[in-house]
PDB file of N, CA, C and O in Angstrom:
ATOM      1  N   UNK A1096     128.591  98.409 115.393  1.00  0.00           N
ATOM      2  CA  UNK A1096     127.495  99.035 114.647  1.00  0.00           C
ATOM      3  C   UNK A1096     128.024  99.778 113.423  1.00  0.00           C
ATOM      4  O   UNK A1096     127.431  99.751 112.344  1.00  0.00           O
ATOM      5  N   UNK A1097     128.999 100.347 113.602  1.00  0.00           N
ATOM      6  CA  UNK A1097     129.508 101.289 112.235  1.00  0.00           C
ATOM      7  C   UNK A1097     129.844 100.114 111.102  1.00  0.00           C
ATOM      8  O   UNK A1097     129.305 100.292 110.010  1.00  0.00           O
ATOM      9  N   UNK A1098     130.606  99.035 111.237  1.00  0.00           N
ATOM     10  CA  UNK A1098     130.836  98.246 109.916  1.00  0.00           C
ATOM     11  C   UNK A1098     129.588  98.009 109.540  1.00  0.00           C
ATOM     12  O   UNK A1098     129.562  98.187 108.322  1.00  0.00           O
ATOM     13  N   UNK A1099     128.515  97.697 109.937  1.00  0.00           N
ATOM     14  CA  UNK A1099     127.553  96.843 109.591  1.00  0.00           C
ATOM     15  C   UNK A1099     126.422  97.862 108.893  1.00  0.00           C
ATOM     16  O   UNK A1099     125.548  97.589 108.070  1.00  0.00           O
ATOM     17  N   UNK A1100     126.727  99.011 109.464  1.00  0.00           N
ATOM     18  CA  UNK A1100     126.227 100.298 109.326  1.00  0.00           C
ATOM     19  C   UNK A1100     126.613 100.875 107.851  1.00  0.00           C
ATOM     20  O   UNK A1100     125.944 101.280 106.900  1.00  0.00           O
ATOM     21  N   UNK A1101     128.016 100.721 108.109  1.00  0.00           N
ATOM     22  CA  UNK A1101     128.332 101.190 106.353  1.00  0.00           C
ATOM     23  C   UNK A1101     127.919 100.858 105.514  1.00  0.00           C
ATOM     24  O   UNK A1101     127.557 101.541 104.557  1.00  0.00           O
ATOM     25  N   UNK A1102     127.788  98.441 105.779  1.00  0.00           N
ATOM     26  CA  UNK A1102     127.868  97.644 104.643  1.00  0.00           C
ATOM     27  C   UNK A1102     126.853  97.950 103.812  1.00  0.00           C
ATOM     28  O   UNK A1102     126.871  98.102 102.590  1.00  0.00           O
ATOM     29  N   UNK A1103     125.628  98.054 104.875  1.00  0.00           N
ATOM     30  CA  UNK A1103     124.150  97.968 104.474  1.00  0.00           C
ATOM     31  C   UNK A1103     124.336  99.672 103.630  1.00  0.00           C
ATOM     32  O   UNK A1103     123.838  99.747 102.506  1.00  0.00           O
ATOM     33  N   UNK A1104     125.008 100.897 104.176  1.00  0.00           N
ATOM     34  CA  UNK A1104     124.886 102.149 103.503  1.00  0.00           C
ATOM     35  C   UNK A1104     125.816 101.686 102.174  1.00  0.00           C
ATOM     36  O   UNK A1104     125.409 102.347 101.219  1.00  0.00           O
ATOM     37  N   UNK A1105     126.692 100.976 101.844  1.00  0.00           N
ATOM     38  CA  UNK A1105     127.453 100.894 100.804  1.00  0.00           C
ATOM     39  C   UNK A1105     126.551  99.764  99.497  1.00  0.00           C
ATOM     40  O   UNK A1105     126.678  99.716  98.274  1.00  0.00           O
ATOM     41  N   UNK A1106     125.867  99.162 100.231  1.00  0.00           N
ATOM     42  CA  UNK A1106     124.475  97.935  99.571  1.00  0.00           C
ATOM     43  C   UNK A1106     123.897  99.154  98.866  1.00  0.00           C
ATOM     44  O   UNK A1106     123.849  99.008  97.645  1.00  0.00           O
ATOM     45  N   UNK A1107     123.480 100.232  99.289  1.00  0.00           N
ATOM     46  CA  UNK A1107     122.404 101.379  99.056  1.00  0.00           C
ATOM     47  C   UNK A1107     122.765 101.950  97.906  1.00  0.00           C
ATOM     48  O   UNK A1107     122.170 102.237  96.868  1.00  0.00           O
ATOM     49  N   UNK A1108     124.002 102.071  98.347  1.00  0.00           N
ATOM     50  CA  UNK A1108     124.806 103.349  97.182  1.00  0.00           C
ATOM     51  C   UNK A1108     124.943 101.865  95.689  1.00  0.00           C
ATOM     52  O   UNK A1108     124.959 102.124  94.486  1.00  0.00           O
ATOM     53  N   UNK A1109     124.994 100.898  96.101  1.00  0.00           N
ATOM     54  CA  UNK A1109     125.892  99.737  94.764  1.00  0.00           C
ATOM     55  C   UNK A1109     124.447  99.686  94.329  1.00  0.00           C
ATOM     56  O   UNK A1109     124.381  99.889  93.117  1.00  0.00           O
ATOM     57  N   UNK A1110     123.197  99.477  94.917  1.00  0.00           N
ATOM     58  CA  UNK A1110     121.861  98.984  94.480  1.00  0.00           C
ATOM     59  C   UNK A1110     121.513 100.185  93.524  1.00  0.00           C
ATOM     60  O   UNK A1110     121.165  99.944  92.368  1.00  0.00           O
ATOM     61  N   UNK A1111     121.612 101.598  94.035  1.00  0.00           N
ATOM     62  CA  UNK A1111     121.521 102.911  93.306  1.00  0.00           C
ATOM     63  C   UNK A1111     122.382 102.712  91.882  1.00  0.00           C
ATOM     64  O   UNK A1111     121.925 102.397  90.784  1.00  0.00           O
ATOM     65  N   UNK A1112     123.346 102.907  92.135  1.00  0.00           N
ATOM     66  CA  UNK A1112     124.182 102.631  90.457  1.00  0.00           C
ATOM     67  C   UNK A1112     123.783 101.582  89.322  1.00  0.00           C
ATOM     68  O   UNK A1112     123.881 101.662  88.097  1.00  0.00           O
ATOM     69  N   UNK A1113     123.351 100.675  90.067  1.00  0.00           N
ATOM     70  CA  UNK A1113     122.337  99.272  89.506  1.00  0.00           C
ATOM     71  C   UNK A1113     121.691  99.647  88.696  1.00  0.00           C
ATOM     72  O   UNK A1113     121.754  99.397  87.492  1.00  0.00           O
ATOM     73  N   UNK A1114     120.610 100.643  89.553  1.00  0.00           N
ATOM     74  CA  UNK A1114     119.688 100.818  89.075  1.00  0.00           C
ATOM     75  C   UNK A1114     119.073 102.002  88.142  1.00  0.00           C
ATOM     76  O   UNK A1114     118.026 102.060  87.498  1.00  0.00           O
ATOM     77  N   UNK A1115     120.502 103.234  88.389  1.00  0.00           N
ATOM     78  CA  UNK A1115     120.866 103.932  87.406  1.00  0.00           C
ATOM     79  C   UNK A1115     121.377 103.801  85.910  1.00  0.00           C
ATOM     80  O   UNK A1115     121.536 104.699  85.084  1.00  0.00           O
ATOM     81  N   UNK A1116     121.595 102.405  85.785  1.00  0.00           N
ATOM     82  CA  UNK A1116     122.645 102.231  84.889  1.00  0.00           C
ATOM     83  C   UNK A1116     121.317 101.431  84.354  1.00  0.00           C
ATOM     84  O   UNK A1116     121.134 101.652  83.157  1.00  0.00           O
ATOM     85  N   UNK A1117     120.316 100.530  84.960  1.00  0.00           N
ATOM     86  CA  UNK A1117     119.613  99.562  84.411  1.00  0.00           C
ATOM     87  C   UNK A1117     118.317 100.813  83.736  1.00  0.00           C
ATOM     88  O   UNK A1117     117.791 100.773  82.624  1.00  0.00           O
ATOM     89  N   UNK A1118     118.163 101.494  84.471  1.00  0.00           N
ATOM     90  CA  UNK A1118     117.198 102.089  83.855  1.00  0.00           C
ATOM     91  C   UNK A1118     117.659 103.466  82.556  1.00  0.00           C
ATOM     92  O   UNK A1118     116.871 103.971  81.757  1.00  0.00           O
ATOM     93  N   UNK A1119     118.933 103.746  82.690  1.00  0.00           N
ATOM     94  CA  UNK A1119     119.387 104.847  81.187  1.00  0.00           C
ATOM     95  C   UNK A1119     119.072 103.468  79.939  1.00  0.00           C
ATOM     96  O   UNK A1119     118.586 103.758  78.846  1.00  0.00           O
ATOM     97  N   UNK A1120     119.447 101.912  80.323  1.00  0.00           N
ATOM     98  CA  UNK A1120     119.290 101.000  79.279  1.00  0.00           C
ATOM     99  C   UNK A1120     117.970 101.232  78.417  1.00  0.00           C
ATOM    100  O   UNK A1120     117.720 101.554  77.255  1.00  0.00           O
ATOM    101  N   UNK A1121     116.831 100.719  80.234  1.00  0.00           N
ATOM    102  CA  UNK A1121     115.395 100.663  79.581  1.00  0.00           C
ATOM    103  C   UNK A1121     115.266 101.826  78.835  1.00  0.00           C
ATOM    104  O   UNK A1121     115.195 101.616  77.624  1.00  0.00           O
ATOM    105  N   UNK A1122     115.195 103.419  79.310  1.00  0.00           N
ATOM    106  CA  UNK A1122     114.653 104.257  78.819  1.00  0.00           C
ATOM    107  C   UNK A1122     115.423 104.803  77.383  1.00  0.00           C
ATOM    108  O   UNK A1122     114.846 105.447  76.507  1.00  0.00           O
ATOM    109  N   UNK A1123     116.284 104.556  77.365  1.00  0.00           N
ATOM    110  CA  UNK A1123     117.594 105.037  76.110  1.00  0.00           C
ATOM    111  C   UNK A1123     117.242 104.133  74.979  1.00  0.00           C
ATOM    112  O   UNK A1123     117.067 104.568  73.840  1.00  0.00           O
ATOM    113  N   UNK A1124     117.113 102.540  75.379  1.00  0.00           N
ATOM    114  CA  UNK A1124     117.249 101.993  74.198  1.00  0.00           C
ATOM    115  C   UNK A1124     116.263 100.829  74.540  1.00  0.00           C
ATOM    116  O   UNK A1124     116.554  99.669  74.250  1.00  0.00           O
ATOM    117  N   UNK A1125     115.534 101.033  74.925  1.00  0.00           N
ATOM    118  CA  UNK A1125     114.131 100.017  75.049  1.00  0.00           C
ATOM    119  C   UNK A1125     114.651  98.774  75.511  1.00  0.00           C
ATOM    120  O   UNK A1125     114.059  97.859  74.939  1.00  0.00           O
ATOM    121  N   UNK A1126     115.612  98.315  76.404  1.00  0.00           N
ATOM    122  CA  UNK A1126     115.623  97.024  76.742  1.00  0.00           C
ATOM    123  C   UNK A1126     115.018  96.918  78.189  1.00  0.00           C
ATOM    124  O   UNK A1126     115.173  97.547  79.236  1.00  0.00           O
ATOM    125  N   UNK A1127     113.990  95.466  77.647  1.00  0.00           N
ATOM    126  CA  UNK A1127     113.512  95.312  78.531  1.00  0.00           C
ATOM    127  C   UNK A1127     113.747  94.117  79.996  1.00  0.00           C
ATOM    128  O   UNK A1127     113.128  94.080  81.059  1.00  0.00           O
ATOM    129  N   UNK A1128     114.652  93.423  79.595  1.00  0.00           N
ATOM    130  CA  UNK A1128     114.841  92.795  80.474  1.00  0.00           C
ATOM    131  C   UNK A1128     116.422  94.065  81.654  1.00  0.00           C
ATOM    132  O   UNK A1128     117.295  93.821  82.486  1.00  0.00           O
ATOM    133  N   UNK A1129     116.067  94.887  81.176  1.00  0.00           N
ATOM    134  CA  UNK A1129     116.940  95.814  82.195  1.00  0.00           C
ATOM    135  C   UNK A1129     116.077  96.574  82.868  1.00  0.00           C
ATOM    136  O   UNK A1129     116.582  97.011  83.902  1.00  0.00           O
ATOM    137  N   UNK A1130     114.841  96.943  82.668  1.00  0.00           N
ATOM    138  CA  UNK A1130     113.286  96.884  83.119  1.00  0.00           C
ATOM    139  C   UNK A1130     113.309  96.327  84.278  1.00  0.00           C
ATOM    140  O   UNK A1130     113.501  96.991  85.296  1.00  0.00           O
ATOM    141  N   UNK A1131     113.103  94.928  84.291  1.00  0.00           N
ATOM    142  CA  UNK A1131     113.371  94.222  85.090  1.00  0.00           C
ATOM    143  C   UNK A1131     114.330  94.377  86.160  1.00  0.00           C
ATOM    144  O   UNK A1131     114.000  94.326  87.345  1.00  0.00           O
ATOM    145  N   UNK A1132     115.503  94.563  85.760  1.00  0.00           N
ATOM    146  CA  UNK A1132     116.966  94.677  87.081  1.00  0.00           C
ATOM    147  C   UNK A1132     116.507  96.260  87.843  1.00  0.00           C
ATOM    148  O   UNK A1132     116.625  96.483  89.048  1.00  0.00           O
ATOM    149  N   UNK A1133     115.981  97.230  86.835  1.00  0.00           N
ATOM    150  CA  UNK A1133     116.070  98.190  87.847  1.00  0.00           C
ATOM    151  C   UNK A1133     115.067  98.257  88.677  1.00  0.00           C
ATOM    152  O   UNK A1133     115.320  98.760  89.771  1.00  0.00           O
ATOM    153  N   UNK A1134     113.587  97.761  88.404  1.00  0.00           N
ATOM    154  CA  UNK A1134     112.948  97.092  89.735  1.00  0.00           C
ATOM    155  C   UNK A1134     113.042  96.029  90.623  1.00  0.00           C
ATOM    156  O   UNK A1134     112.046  95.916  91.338  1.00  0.00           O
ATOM    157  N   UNK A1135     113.898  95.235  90.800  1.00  0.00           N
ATOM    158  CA  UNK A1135     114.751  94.622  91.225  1.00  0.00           C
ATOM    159  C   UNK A1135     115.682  95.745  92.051  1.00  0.00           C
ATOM    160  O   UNK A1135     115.205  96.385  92.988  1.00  0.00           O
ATOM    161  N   UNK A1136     116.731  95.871  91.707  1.00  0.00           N
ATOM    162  CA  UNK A1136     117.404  97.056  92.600  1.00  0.00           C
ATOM    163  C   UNK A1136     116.451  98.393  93.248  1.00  0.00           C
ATOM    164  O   UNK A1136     116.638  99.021  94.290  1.00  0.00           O
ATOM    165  N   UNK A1137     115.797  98.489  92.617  1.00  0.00           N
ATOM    166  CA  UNK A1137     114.554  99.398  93.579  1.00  0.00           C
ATOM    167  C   UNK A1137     113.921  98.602  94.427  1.00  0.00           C
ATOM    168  O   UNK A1137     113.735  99.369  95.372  1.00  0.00           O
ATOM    169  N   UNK A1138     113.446  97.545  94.740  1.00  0.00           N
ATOM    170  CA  UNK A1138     112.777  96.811  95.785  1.00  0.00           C
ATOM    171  C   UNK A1138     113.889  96.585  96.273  1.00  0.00           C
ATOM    172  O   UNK A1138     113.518  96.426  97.436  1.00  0.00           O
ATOM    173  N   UNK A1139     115.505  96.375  96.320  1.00  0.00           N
ATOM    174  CA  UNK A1139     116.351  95.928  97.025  1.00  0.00           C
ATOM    175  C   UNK A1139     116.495  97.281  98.130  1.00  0.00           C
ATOM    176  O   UNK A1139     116.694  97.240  99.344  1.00  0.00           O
ATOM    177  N   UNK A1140     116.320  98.454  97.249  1.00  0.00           N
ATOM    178  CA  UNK A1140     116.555 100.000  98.171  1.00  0.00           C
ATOM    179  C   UNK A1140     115.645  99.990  98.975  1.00  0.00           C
ATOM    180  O   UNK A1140     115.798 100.342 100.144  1.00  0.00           O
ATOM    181  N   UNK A1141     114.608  99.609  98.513  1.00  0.00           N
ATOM    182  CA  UNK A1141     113.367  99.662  99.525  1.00  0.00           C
ATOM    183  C   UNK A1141     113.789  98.997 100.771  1.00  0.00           C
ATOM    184  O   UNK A1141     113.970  99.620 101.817  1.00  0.00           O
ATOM    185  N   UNK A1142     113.915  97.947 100.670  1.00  0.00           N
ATOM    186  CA  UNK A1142     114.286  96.905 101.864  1.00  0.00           C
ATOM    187  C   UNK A1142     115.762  97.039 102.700  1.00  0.00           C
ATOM    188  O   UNK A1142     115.998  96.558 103.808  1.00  0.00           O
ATOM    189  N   UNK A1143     116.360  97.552 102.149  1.00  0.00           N
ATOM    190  CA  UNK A1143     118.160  98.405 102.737  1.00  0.00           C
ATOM    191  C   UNK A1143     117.356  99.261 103.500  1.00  0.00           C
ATOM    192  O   UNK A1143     117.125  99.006 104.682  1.00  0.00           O
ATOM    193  N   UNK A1144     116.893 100.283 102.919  1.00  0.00           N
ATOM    194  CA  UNK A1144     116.153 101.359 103.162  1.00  0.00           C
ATOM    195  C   UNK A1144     115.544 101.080 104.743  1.00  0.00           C
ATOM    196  O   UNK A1144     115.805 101.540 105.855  1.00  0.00           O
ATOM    197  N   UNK A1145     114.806 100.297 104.330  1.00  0.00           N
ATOM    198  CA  UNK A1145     114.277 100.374 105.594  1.00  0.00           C
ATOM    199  C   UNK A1145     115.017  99.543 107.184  1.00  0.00           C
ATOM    200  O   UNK A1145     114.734  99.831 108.347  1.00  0.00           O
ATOM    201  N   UNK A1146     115.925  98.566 106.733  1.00  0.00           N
ATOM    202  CA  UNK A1146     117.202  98.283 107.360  1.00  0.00           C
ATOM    203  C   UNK A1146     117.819  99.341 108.269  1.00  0.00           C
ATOM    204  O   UNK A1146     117.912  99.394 109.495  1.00  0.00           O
ATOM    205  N   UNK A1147     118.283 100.314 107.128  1.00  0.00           N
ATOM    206  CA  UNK A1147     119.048 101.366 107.782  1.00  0.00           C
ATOM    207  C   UNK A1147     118.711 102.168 108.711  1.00  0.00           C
ATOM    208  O   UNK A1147     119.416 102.705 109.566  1.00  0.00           O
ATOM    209  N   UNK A1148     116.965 102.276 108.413  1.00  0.00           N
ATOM    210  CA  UNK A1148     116.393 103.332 109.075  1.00  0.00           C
ATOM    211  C   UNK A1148     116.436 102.775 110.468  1.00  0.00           C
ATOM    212  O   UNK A1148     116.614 103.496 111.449  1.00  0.00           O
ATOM    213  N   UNK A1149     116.260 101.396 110.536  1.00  0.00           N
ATOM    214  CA  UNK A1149     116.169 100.758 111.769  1.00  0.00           C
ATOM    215  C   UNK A1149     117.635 100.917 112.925  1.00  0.00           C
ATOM    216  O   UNK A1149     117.559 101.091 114.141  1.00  0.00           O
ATOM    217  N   UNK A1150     118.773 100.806 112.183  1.00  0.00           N
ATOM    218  CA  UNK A1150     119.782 101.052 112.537  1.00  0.00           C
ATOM    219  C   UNK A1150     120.227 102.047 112.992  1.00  0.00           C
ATOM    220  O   UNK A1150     120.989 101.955 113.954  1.00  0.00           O
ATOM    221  N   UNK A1151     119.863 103.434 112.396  1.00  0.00           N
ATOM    222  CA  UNK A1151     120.221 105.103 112.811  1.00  0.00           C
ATOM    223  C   UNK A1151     118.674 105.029 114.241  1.00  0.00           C
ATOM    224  O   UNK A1151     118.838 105.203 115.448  1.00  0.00           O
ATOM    225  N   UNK A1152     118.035 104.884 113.903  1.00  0.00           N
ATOM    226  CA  UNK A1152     116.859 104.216 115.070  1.00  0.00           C
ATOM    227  C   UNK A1152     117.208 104.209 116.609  1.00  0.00           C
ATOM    228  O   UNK A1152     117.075 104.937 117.592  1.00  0.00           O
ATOM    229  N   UNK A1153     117.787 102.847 116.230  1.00  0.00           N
ATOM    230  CA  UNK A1153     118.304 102.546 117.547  1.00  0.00           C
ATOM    231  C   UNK A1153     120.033 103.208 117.571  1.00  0.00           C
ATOM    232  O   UNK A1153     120.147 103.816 118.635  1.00  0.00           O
ATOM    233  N   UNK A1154     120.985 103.259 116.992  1.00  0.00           N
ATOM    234  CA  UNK A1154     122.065 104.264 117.155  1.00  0.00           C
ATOM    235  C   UNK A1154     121.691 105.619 118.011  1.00  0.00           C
ATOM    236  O   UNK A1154     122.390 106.004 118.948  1.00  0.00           O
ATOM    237  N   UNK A1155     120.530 106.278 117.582  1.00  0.00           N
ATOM    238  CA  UNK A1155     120.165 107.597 117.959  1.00  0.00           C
ATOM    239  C   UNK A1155     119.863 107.289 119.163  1.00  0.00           C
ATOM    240  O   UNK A1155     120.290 107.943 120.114  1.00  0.00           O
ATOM    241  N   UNK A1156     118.832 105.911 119.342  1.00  0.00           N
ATOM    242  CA  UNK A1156     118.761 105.893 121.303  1.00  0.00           C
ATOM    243  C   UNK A1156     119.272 105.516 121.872  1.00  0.00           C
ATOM    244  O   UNK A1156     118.955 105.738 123.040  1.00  0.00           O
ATOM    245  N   UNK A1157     120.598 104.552 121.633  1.00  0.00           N
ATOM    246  CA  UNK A1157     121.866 104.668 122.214  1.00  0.00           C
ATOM    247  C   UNK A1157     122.583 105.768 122.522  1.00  0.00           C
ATOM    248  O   UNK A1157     123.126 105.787 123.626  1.00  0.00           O
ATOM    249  N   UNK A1158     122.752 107.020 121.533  1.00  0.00           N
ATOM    250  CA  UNK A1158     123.191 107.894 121.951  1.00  0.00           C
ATOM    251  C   UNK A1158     122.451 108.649 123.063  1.00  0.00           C
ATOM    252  O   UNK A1158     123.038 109.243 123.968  1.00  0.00           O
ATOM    253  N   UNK A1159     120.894 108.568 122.906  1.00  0.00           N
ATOM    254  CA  UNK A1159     120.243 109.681 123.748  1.00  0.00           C
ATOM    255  C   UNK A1159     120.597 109.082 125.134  1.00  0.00           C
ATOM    256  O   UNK A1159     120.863 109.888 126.026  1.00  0.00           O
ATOM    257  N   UNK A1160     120.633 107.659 125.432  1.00  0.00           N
ATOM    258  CA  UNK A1160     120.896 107.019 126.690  1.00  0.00           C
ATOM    259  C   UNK A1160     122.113 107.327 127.527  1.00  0.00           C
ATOM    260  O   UNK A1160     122.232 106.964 128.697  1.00  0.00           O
ATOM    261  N   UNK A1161     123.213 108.182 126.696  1.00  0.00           N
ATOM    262  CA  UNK A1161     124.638 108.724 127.503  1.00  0.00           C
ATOM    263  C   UNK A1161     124.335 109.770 128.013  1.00  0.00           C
ATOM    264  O   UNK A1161     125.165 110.401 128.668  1.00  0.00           O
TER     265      UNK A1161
END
C-alpha cells in the first residue's frame, strides 16, 4: 500500500506544478492553449484526488481492525 500510496501522492504533487506553471502562462501572458493544460491537470487532481481519498479510506480501516 505505501508505494502505490506515494505514486498516486507524487501524481498529485507533479499534476499541481503542471498546473501552476500552466496557469502563471494563461494569466501572465494570455496563452491560451496553456488554459487548456491547466484544466487538464485540474481534472487530473480531481480524479488522484479522489483515488487517494479512497486509499487513506481503507488504510485507516485496516488500521482500526488491529
Amino acid at each position: 500500500i505505501g508505494e502505490i500510496a506515494m505514486s498516486i501522492h507524487d501524481e498529485i504533487i507533479a499534476q499541481m506544478e503542471i498546473y501552476v506553471t500552466e496557469n502563471k502562462k494563461f494569466v501572465e501572458k494570455g496563452v491560451k492553449s496553456s488554459a487548456t493544460r491547466a484544466r487538464k491537470a485540474l481534472a487530473e487532481i480531481a480524479k488522484l484526488a479522489k483515488a487517494r481519498r479512497a486509499e487513506i479510506s481503507q488504510a485507516k480501516e485496516e488500521l482500526e481492525k488491529e
